[in-house]
Amino acid sequence: MDYNRLADLLFPNITTTPEDMEARYPRRELKEGAVVTRFAPSPTGFVHFGGLFPSTVGERMAHLSDGVFFLRIEDTDAKREVPGAAEGLIKTLARYGVNFDEGAILGEDGKICDKGAYGPYKQSQRKEIYQTFAKALVKEGKAYPAFTTEEELDRLNSINKKEEIKNTNWEEEAEAKRAEMLEGRKITLEEVEAHLKENHPFVLRILADGDGERKIKVTDLVKGTLELPENDEDFVLLKSDGIPTYHFAHAVDDHLMGTTHVIRGEEWLPSLPKHLQLFRYLGFKLPKFMHISQIMKLDENGNKKKLSKRDMGANMDDYTGMGYTPEAVCEYVMTLLNSNYEEWHMQNPDKHYKEFPFSAKKMSVSGCLFDYDKLNDVSKNVLSRMSAEDITAKVTEWAKEFDEEFGKLLERDKDYATKIFAIGRGGKKPRKDLATLADAKGYMGFFYDELYKVEEEYPDSFDKTDIKKTLSDFMETYDEGDDMNTWFEKVKAIADGLGYASDMKAYKADPESFKGNVADISMFIRLAVTGKTNAPDLYTVMQIMGKDRVFDRINKMLAVL
Ligand code: GLU
């Protein structure tokens, strides 16, 4: 077979050569050890939690090594493309600290444009590049066309894939495919010419030289050394519209763009033999591979299963509405990615997670478990470390978008809100009342008359007259100018007067001789003032609320008791 002739017949318009491409995209000059990597999403929807994972790894590895992190848009499947998805994806990733140095970026007009010398960064714009390498493979006898008719193609496209999968006898199917493949390899120049004359579409297949019975060793930076079967499948390089498959585009792009580390989901691991074959055929240096484990969750029966797109918490944009700050989500991701992150963070509580010496070696080989309790824990810490001003601003901003009524109240008097958020903040052991920004309303809404409501009832075990007497005695003696000690002495005096123990030790030694203790007396007041039995320090609460509001609430309670 005259392969040169075949290549010209198949790609008459391609006049460029692989050498031209190498010249167009020279090797990068970077310092030793610099990691060049990319995130390469298909713009088919929102950013999934499972996508934040590999992208965070890529971002960390590139930036910790003074390397380059770029974004490539893998839009070779036009049917699955969702308009605006790429733009949304860039914004979402940026919110979670995943910033790109190069690649597809958002221009001033809000549209995607290219930044960097290795573009275009959208695969749909790189047809000529792929075809240049495809043509070269044909010239070397490493790829061949497989023709079909338009009608056959239409028939194939109209098959209901789900039905087909259900009804397929896989062994027979594989056998038939293999036979077809071997038959296809025998195509002659005359046949090719005849097909082209009829305008029959073709796909370009690789001519596999592997033996499925033989194993090849390959090292993955996460999974370790693996033994995989050689590729013996003549897989498709170019589809009938001349657009490459993932495999071919991956090899060509990652080579020309100077990727040193291919970081991607582990679902690509089974295709690795195909990629190894392609890199070898194309004469490309092999990059390092890192296949990142999937995120799992526990289902109702306690079994691990993949976090699916429909699961709560899968869509990164949902976290904003739920009131998780990006900082919290990012720290949580770090705890999942590197087992030693938490220890480091405990030793360096004031450092940003980006200062953590992230290491591929510390990554989990099997799947990580997505766990809301853990996320809430991390988030509580993050929110508790913020200054009163910061948390006030964050909650206000959140509420303005997701809870307008609450947002307006917070904005009405910023000082008042900041004082409330300052309760228990700033010390070595700050209060951890909020897991999310959305929790703020439940926690401190009672400070606002519009949101105050009595949520609990006084336990029946207490005498109503004691409660009433407590409330009226309290109003009689309350002086806003009192310091905390004086205030508490007055509460204790009320306890003593009613036969409740003011001294907890005495109470514990002989509970039978008291009606209750000073904590119960405080609770009587607390429930009236805050509407709940559980609230931040009551003295401070009253100082912030001011006497009028405190008395107003106590009077209202007295009226209904
Ligand atoms: N477009 C592929 C995906 O979304 C990219 C995989 C890769 O990073 O190479 O899974």
Coordinates of C-alpha atoms and ligand atoms in Angstrom, one line a residue, residues 38 40-42 74 246 262-264 267-268, ligand 1:
R38 CA -4.4 21.4 33.1
A40 CA -9.8 19.8 30.8
P41 CA -13.6 19.7 31.3
S42 CA -16.2 19.1 28.8
E74 CA -12.9 19.7 25.6
Y246 CA -10.9 12.1 23.6
V262 CA -1.9 14.5 33.3
I263 CA -4.2 14.8 36.3
R264 CA -7.7 13.3 35.7
E267 CA -12.5 6.6 35.1
W268 CA -9.8 7.2 32.5
Ligands
GLU1 N1 -12.7 16.0 29.1 C1 -12.3 14.9 30.0 C2 -13.2 14.8 31.2 O1 -14.0 15.7 31.4 C3 -10.9 15.3 30.5 C4 -10.1 14.3 31.2 C5 -8.7 14.8 31.3 O2 -8.4 15.5 32.2 O3 -7.8 14.4 30.5 O4 -13.3 13.8 31.9

